[in-house]
PDB file of C-alpha atoms in Angstrom:
ATOM      1  CA  ALA A   1      -9.079 -14.470  22.388  1.00 50.00           C
ATOM      2  CA  ARG A   2      -7.177 -16.659  20.420  1.00 42.00           C
ATOM      3  CA  GLY A   3     -10.498 -18.819  19.855  1.00 46.00           C
ATOM      4  CA  ASP A   4     -12.351 -15.852  18.869  1.00 47.00           C
ATOM      5  CA  ARG A   5      -9.693 -14.964  16.559  1.00 41.00           C
ATOM      6  CA  GLU A   6     -10.220 -18.566  15.152  1.00 40.00           C
ATOM      7  CA  LYS A   7     -14.257 -17.805  14.626  1.00 42.00           C
ATOM      8  CA  GLN A   8     -14.077 -14.400  12.907  1.00 42.00           C
ATOM      9  CA  ILE A   9     -11.159 -15.765  10.607  1.00 35.00           C
ATOM     10  CA  THR A  10     -13.513 -18.584   9.706  1.00 39.00           C
ATOM     11  CA  LYS A  11     -16.721 -16.319   9.525  1.00 43.00           C
ATOM     12  CA  ALA A  12     -15.120 -14.356   6.840  1.00 42.00           C
ATOM     13  CA  THR A  13     -16.060 -15.207   3.466  1.00 43.00           C
ATOM     14  CA  PRO A  14     -12.469 -15.890   1.236  1.00 44.00           C
ATOM     15  CA  SER A  15     -13.601 -13.028  -0.561  1.00 53.00           C
ATOM     16  CA  GLN A  16     -13.598 -10.545   1.990  1.00 51.00           C
ATOM     17  CA  SER A  17     -10.384 -12.177   3.563  1.00 49.00           C
ATOM     18  CA  ALA A  18      -8.757 -11.921   0.107  1.00 53.00           C
ATOM     19  CA  MET A  19      -9.927  -8.385   0.168  1.00 51.00           C
ATOM     20  CA  LYS A  20      -8.620  -7.182   3.445  1.00 47.00           C
ATOM     21  CA  PHE A  21      -5.377  -8.585   2.709  1.00 46.00           C
ATOM     22  CA  THR A  22      -4.558  -6.593  -0.510  1.00 53.00           C
ATOM     23  CA  ALA A  23      -5.555  -3.783   1.276  1.00 53.00           C
ATOM     24  CA  ALA A  24      -2.951  -3.969   4.348  1.00 48.00           C
ATOM     25  CA  VAL A  25      -0.324  -5.374   2.016  1.00 52.00           C
ATOM     26  CA  SER A  26      -0.891  -2.016  -0.294  1.00 57.00           C
ATOM     27  CA  LEU A  27      -0.239   0.211   3.430  1.00 57.00           C
ATOM     28  CA  VAL A  28       2.784  -2.259   4.338  1.00 51.00           C
ATOM     29  CA  ALA A  29       4.480  -1.555   1.563  1.00 53.00           C
ATOM     30  CA  ILE A  30       3.956   2.160   2.115  1.00 50.00           C
ATOM     31  CA  SER A  31       5.246   1.605   5.802  1.00 50.00           C
ATOM     32  CA  THR A  32       8.759  -0.955   4.398  1.00 46.00           C
ATOM     33  CA  LEU A  33       9.080   2.100   1.722  1.00 45.00           C
ATOM     34  CA  SER A  34       9.063   4.943   4.633  1.00 45.00           C
ATOM     35  CA  THR A  35      11.172   3.263   7.093  1.00 42.00           C
ATOM     36  CA  ALA A  36      13.654   1.139   5.141  1.00 39.00           C
ATOM     37  CA  TYR A  37      14.201   1.987   1.499  1.00 38.00           C
ATOM     38  CA  GLY A  38      12.200   4.775   0.210  1.00 41.00           C
ATOM     39  CA  PHE A  39      11.865   8.143   0.961  1.00 40.00           C
ATOM     40  CA  ALA A  40      12.621  10.513   3.809  1.00 36.00           C
ATOM     41  CA  PRO A  41       9.537  12.172   5.396  1.00 36.00           C
ATOM     42  CA  ALA A  42      10.321  15.888   5.494  1.00 35.00           C
ATOM     43  CA  ILE A  43       8.964  19.038   7.463  1.00 32.00           C
ATOM     44  CA  ASN A  44       8.106  21.660   4.669  1.00 34.00           C
ATOM     45  CA  SER A  45       5.443  22.843   2.363  1.00 39.00           C
ATOM     46  CA  ARG A  46       5.411  18.988   1.411  1.00 46.00           C
ATOM     47  CA  SER A  47       5.495  16.185   3.719  1.00 43.00           C
ATOM     48  CA  ILE A  48       8.493  14.469   1.634  1.00 37.00           C
ATOM     49  CA  ALA A  49      11.321  17.041   0.720  1.00 37.00           C
ATOM     50  CA  SER A  50      13.375  13.714  -0.928  1.00 37.00           C
ATOM     51  CA  ARG A  51      12.402   9.827  -2.094  1.00 38.00           C
ATOM     52  CA  THR A  52      15.815   9.479  -2.341  1.00 36.00           C
ATOM     53  CA  PRO A  53      16.353   5.836  -0.368  1.00 35.00           C
ATOM     54  CA  THR A  54      17.740   6.075   3.403  1.00 36.00           C
ATOM     55  CA  ALA A  55      18.792   2.643   4.373  1.00 36.00           C
ATOM     56  CA  THR A  56      20.804  -0.169   2.161  1.00 34.00           C
ATOM     57  CA  ASN A  57      20.416  -3.436   4.951  1.00 35.00           C
ATOM     58  CA  SER A  58      18.239  -6.322   3.688  1.00 32.00           C
ATOM     59  CA  PRO A  59      14.970  -6.679   5.453  1.00 33.00           C
ATOM     60  CA  ILE A  60      15.108  -9.839   7.985  1.00 29.00           C
ATOM     61  CA  ILE A  61      12.631 -12.092   6.927  1.00 29.00           C
ATOM     62  CA  SER A  62      11.280 -14.529   9.684  1.00 30.00           C
ATOM     63  CA  CYS A  63       8.491 -16.733  10.505  1.00 29.00           C
ATOM     64  CA  ARG A  64       6.344 -14.649  12.576  1.00 31.00           C
ATOM     65  CA  PRO A  65       3.003 -13.766  11.324  1.00 35.00           C
ATOM     66  CA  PHE A  66       2.189 -11.206   9.386  1.00 37.00           C
ATOM     67  CA  ALA A  67       0.185  -8.804  11.292  1.00 37.00           C
ATOM     68  CA  SER A  68       3.120  -8.950  13.849  1.00 37.00           C
ATOM     69  CA  ASN A  69       5.435  -7.376  11.338  1.00 43.00           C
ATOM     70  CA  ALA A  70       3.172  -5.348   9.655  1.00 40.00           C
ATOM     71  CA  ALA A  71       2.139  -3.361  13.085  1.00 38.00           C
ATOM     72  CA  ALA A  72       5.441  -3.319  14.143  1.00 42.00           C
ATOM     73  CA  SER A  73       6.385  -0.881  10.597  1.00 42.00           C
ATOM     74  CA  VAL A  74       3.510   0.723  10.914  1.00 39.00           C
ATOM     75  CA  THR A  75       4.175   1.883  14.823  1.00 38.00           C
ATOM     76  CA  ASN A  76       7.531   2.693  13.846  1.00 43.00           C
ATOM     77  CA  LEU A  77       6.378   4.726  11.189  1.00 44.00           C
ATOM     78  CA  SER A  78       3.938   6.883  13.401  1.00 44.00           C
ATOM     79  CA  MET A  79       6.398   6.998  15.718  1.00 41.00           C
ATOM     80  CA  SER A  80       9.300   8.953  13.216  1.00 47.00           C
ATOM     81  CA  ALA A  81       7.598  10.189  10.246  1.00 65.00           C
ATOM     82  CA  SER A  82       6.128  14.151   9.626  1.00 85.00           C
ATOM     83  CA  PRO A  83       2.285  13.460   8.640  1.00 92.00           C
ATOM     84  CA  LEU A  84       1.983  12.750   5.105  1.00 95.00           C
ATOM     85  CA  THR A  85      -0.637  13.702   2.509  1.00 97.00           C
ATOM     86  CA  VAL A  86      -2.473  10.525   1.527  1.00 97.00           C
ATOM     87  CA  GLY A  87      -4.372  10.129  -1.831  1.00 98.00           C
ATOM     88  CA  ILE A  88      -7.181   7.324  -2.498  1.00 98.00           C
ATOM     89  CA  VAL A  89      -8.005   6.573  -6.082  1.00 97.00           C
ATOM     90  CA  GLY A  90     -10.971   4.514  -6.369  1.00 93.00           C
ATOM     91  CA  ALA A  91     -11.534   5.226  -2.819  1.00 89.00           C
ATOM     92  CA  THR A  92     -15.590   4.651  -2.234  1.00 85.00           C
ATOM     93  CA  GLY A  93     -15.358   0.784  -3.801  1.00 87.00           C
ATOM     94  CA  ALA A  94     -14.365  -2.155  -1.608  1.00 89.00           C
ATOM     95  CA  VAL A  95     -11.030  -2.396  -1.452  1.00 90.00           C
ATOM     96  CA  GLY A  96     -10.181   1.556  -1.533  1.00 92.00           C
ATOM     97  CA  LYS A  97     -12.462   1.449   1.468  1.00 92.00           C
ATOM     98  CA  GLU A  98     -10.430  -1.287   3.057  1.00 92.00           C
ATOM     99  CA  ILE A  99      -7.248   0.694   2.281  1.00 94.00           C
ATOM    100  CA  ARG A 100      -9.071   3.788   4.321  1.00 94.00           C
ATOM    101  CA  GLY A 101      -9.648   1.117   6.921  1.00 94.00           C
ATOM    102  CA  CYS A 102      -5.841   0.270   7.334  1.00 92.00           C
ATOM    103  CA  LEU A 103      -5.081   3.482   7.561  1.00 93.00           C
ATOM    104  CA  GLU A 104      -7.249   4.346  10.162  1.00 93.00           C
ATOM    105  CA  LYS A 105      -7.343   1.220  12.131  1.00 92.00           C
ATOM    106  CA  ARG A 106      -3.110   0.991  11.715  1.00 88.00           C
ATOM    107  CA  GLU A 107      -2.269   4.566  13.158  1.00 83.00           C
ATOM    108  CA  PHE A 108      -0.318   5.045   9.590  1.00 87.00           C
ATOM    109  CA  PRO A 109       1.010   9.255   9.965  1.00 91.00           C
ATOM    110  CA  VAL A 110      -1.630  10.522   7.819  1.00 94.00           C
ATOM    111  CA  GLY A 111      -1.802  14.720   7.707  1.00 95.00           C
ATOM    112  CA  THR A 112      -4.224  14.799   4.907  1.00 96.00           C
ATOM    113  CA  LEU A 113      -6.492  12.267   3.478  1.00 97.00           C
ATOM    114  CA  ARG A 114      -8.000  13.547  -0.078  1.00 97.00           C
ATOM    115  CA  ILE A 115     -10.043  10.798  -1.750  1.00 97.00           C
ATOM    116  CA  PHE A 116     -10.729  10.770  -5.597  1.00 97.00           C
ATOM    117  CA  GLY A 117     -13.122   9.416  -7.626  1.00 93.00           C
ATOM    118  CA  SER A 118     -15.618   9.340 -10.321  1.00 91.00           C
ATOM    119  CA  GLU A 119     -18.475  12.457 -11.605  1.00 92.00           C
ATOM    120  CA  ARG A 120     -20.693  10.231  -9.929  1.00 92.00           C
ATOM    121  CA  SER A 121     -18.798   9.776  -6.442  1.00 91.00           C
ATOM    122  CA  ALA A 122     -17.138  13.367  -6.601  1.00 94.00           C
ATOM    123  CA  GLY A 123     -18.419  16.198  -4.542  1.00 95.00           C
ATOM    124  CA  LYS A 124     -20.172  13.534  -1.704  1.00 94.00           C
ATOM    125  CA  GLU A 125     -18.858  13.703   2.043  1.00 95.00           C
ATOM    126  CA  VAL A 126     -16.867  10.830   3.726  1.00 93.00           C
ATOM    127  CA  GLU A 127     -16.246  10.328   7.325  1.00 93.00           C
ATOM    128  CA  THR A 128     -13.227   8.962   8.417  1.00 94.00           C
ATOM    129  CA  LYS A 129     -10.815   9.000  11.498  1.00 93.00           C
ATOM    130  CA  PHE A 130      -8.749  11.896   9.844  1.00 94.00           C
ATOM    131  CA  GLY A 131     -12.136  14.432   9.670  1.00 93.00           C
ATOM    132  CA  LYS A 132     -14.505  14.785   7.291  1.00 95.00           C
ATOM    133  CA  VAL A 133     -13.426  14.473   3.289  1.00 96.00           C
ATOM    134  CA  THR A 134     -14.948  15.406   0.312  1.00 97.00           C
ATOM    135  CA  VAL A 135     -14.631  12.905  -2.431  1.00 96.00           C
ATOM    136  CA  GLU A 136     -12.842  14.894  -5.625  1.00 97.00           C
ATOM    137  CA  LEU A 137     -13.314  14.722  -8.929  1.00 96.00           C
ATOM    138  CA  PHE A 138     -10.165  12.876  -9.889  1.00 97.00           C
ATOM    139  CA  GLU A 139      -7.198  14.622 -12.117  1.00 97.00           C
ATOM    140  CA  GLU A 140      -3.623  13.624 -12.211  1.00 97.00           C
ATOM    141  CA  ASP A 141      -2.294  17.093 -11.616  1.00 97.00           C
ATOM    142  CA  LYS A 142      -3.998  16.973  -8.136  1.00 97.00           C
ATOM    143  CA  ALA A 143      -2.796  13.451  -7.436  1.00 98.00           C
ATOM    144  CA  ARG A 144       0.552  14.659  -7.972  1.00 98.00           C
ATOM    145  CA  GLU A 145      -0.122  16.961  -4.829  1.00 97.00           C
ATOM    146  CA  CYS A 146      -0.371  14.397  -2.625  1.00 97.00           C
ATOM    147  CA  ASP A 147       2.667  12.298  -0.760  1.00 96.00           C
ATOM    148  CA  VAL A 148       1.657   8.961  -1.589  1.00 96.00           C
ATOM    149  CA  VAL A 149      -1.255   7.655  -4.270  1.00 97.00           C
ATOM    150  CA  PHE A 150      -2.640   4.150  -3.809  1.00 97.00           C
ATOM    151  CA  LEU A 151      -4.894   3.181  -6.486  1.00 97.00           C
ATOM    152  CA  ALA A 152      -7.648   1.089  -6.038  1.00 95.00           C
ATOM    153  CA  VAL A 153      -8.809   1.192 -10.129  1.00 95.00           C
ATOM    154  CA  ASP A 154      -8.633  -1.042 -12.713  1.00 95.00           C
ATOM    155  CA  GLY A 155      -5.722  -1.975 -15.020  1.00 96.00           C
ATOM    156  CA  ASP A 156      -6.591   0.102 -17.692  1.00 97.00           C
ATOM    157  CA  PHE A 157      -6.999   3.145 -15.537  1.00 97.00           C
ATOM    158  CA  ALA A 158      -3.397   2.289 -13.780  1.00 97.00           C
ATOM    159  CA  LEU A 159      -1.883   2.559 -17.291  1.00 97.00           C
ATOM    160  CA  LYS A 160      -3.207   5.182 -18.053  1.00 98.00           C
ATOM    161  CA  HIS A 161      -2.774   7.227 -15.217  1.00 98.00           C
ATOM    162  CA  ALA A 162      -0.224   5.812 -12.374  1.00 98.00           C
ATOM    163  CA  GLU A 163       3.129   6.760 -14.335  1.00 97.00           C
ATOM    164  CA  ASN A 164       2.312  10.306 -14.774  1.00 98.00           C
ATOM    165  CA  ILE A 165       0.858  10.744 -11.175  1.00 98.00           C
ATOM    166  CA  CYS A 166       4.848   9.278 -10.189  1.00 97.00           C
ATOM    167  CA  ALA A 167       6.795  11.156 -12.833  1.00 97.00           C
ATOM    168  CA  GLY A 168       9.768  13.413 -11.742  1.00 95.00           C
ATOM    169  CA  ASP A 169      11.050  14.572  -8.460  1.00 93.00           C
ATOM    170  CA  ASP A 170       7.586  16.156  -8.039  1.00 95.00           C
ATOM    171  CA  GLY A 171       5.687  13.300  -8.035  1.00 96.00           C
ATOM    172  CA  ALA A 172       3.786  11.146  -5.845  1.00 97.00           C
ATOM    173  CA  VAL A 173       4.802   7.768  -5.132  1.00 96.00           C
ATOM    174  CA  VAL A 174       2.323   5.263  -6.198  1.00 97.00           C
ATOM    175  CA  ILE A 175       1.388   1.678  -4.609  1.00 96.00           C
ATOM    176  CA  ASP A 176      -1.131   0.585  -7.479  1.00 97.00           C
ATOM    177  CA  ASN A 177      -3.440  -2.522  -6.716  1.00 94.00           C
ATOM    178  CA  SER A 178      -4.417  -3.219 -10.142  1.00 95.00           C
ATOM    179  CA  SER A 179      -2.448  -6.109 -12.457  1.00 95.00           C
ATOM    180  CA  ALA A 180      -1.080  -3.333 -14.769  1.00 97.00           C
ATOM    181  CA  PHE A 181       2.233  -3.375 -13.947  1.00 97.00           C
ATOM    182  CA  ARG A 182       2.586  -6.858 -12.184  1.00 96.00           C
ATOM    183  CA  TYR A 183       4.901  -7.883 -15.022  1.00 94.00           C
ATOM    184  CA  LYS A 184       6.791  -4.746 -16.108  1.00 95.00           C
ATOM    185  CA  GLU A 185      10.298  -4.154 -16.074  1.00 94.00           C
ATOM    186  CA  GLY A 186      12.012  -1.875 -13.651  1.00 94.00           C
ATOM    187  CA  ILE A 187       8.483  -1.692 -11.469  1.00 96.00           C
ATOM    188  CA  PRO A 188       8.879  -4.074  -8.420  1.00 96.00           C
ATOM    189  CA  LEU A 189       6.229  -6.398  -7.821  1.00 96.00           C
ATOM    190  CA  VAL A 190       5.900  -6.209  -3.981  1.00 95.00           C
ATOM    191  CA  VAL A 191       5.336  -8.571  -0.692  1.00 93.00           C
ATOM    192  CA  PRO A 192       6.909  -6.563   1.691  1.00 89.00           C
ATOM    193  CA  GLU A 193       8.064  -8.551   3.995  1.00 89.00           C
ATOM    194  CA  ILE A 194       9.931 -10.597   1.358  1.00 93.00           C
ATOM    195  CA  ASN A 195      11.139  -8.016  -1.135  1.00 93.00           C
ATOM    196  CA  ALA A 196      10.869  -4.969   0.570  1.00 92.00           C
ATOM    197  CA  GLU A 197      14.318  -4.037  -0.973  1.00 93.00           C
ATOM    198  CA  THR A 198      13.323  -3.905  -4.025  1.00 94.00           C
ATOM    199  CA  THR A 199      11.462  -0.492  -3.217  1.00 92.00           C
ATOM    200  CA  LYS A 200      14.790   1.652  -3.194  1.00 91.00           C
ATOM    201  CA  GLY A 201      14.773   4.166  -5.672  1.00 91.00           C
ATOM    202  CA  LYS A 202      11.110   3.338  -7.133  1.00 95.00           C
ATOM    203  CA  LYS A 203       8.078   5.782  -7.056  1.00 96.00           C
ATOM    204  CA  LEU A 204       5.947   3.019  -9.000  1.00 97.00           C
ATOM    205  CA  ILE A 205       5.008   0.081  -6.799  1.00 97.00           C
ATOM    206  CA  ALA A 206       2.858  -2.585  -7.730  1.00 97.00           C
ATOM    207  CA  ASN A 207       1.102  -5.351  -5.576  1.00 92.00           C
ATOM    208  CA  PRO A 208       0.367  -9.341  -6.538  1.00 93.00           C
ATOM    209  CA  ASN A 209      -2.697 -10.424  -6.678  1.00 89.00           C
ATOM    210  CA  CYS A 210      -4.285 -11.025  -3.231  1.00 85.00           C
ATOM    211  CA  THR A 211      -4.189 -14.807  -3.028  1.00 89.00           C
ATOM    212  CA  THR A 212      -0.832 -14.829  -4.256  1.00 90.00           C
ATOM    213  CA  ALA A 213       0.585 -12.423  -1.785  1.00 90.00           C
ATOM    214  CA  ILE A 214      -1.495 -14.821   0.850  1.00 91.00           C
ATOM    215  CA  GLY A 215       0.074 -17.995  -0.327  1.00 92.00           C
ATOM    216  CA  LEU A 216       3.517 -16.645  -0.667  1.00 92.00           C
ATOM    217  CA  MET A 217       3.678 -15.307   3.085  1.00 93.00           C
ATOM    218  CA  ALA A 218       3.497 -19.072   3.753  1.00 92.00           C
ATOM    219  CA  VAL A 219       5.861 -20.469   0.793  1.00 94.00           C
ATOM    220  CA  TRP A 220       8.534 -17.729   1.596  1.00 94.00           C
ATOM    221  CA  PRO A 221       9.937 -19.262   4.888  1.00 94.00           C
ATOM    222  CA  LEU A 222       9.698 -22.763   3.807  1.00 93.00           C
ATOM    223  CA  HIS A 223      12.120 -21.600   0.709  1.00 93.00           C
ATOM    224  CA  LYS A 224      14.374 -19.653   3.064  1.00 93.00           C
ATOM    225  CA  LEU A 225      14.825 -22.719   5.250  1.00 94.00           C
ATOM    226  CA  PHE A 226      14.336 -25.666   2.814  1.00 93.00           C
ATOM    227  CA  GLY A 227      14.756 -24.108  -0.873  1.00 92.00           C
ATOM    228  CA  LEU A 228      11.912 -24.788  -2.807  1.00 91.00           C
ATOM    229  CA  LYS A 229      12.093 -25.320  -6.409  1.00 90.00           C
ATOM    230  CA  LYS A 230       8.481 -25.801  -7.983  1.00 88.00           C
ATOM    231  CA  MET A 231       5.234 -25.248  -6.546  1.00 84.00           C
ATOM    232  CA  VAL A 232       2.179 -27.196  -8.097  1.00 84.00           C
TER     233      VAL A 232
END
């Protein structure tokens, strides 16, 4: 099995691997946020009554493969959380499709999946594990009706809409895949296995560049053990 897995990895192009890892990081970010540091799902007209932090312990960093930690996190969430209304903006694009694939394969507790797109995509039907979904024309008010929104869009779009979607107590938790908020003070730039605790009380979360996230997963255990000072 291990040999087969290594062959599959070898056949994948760098862009495919990076794309899938980016989607996985997004999904694990919300999984870790939900189970450890972010909001507490509750049963009411909306799946989430409060997004107040529910725990304060720091995450345990280990040298186990990324997939093991991710699977455990999502499994725990699937067993304990109420179904969520999840929105994907840009779901018909390459990264958006990978995010949807991760939601399906990792059994994330999706009660309702909403897919938002442009005028060109609106009205099309998409077959998913959660049923047939009609692509909706993106509107901020519609996105705010979700519990969690993944943005698989460019930086300009994210800058224009992300903060409006998550604003206020009734806004959604937004996970942005663009570069728009990676250097903005007060917005956590998260690789869940490394710094999930920074999501406490946050409703807008940024992801690092895909190659950066992949590299950090290897470097972080070394830093914890030996204290790295510089990378070239």
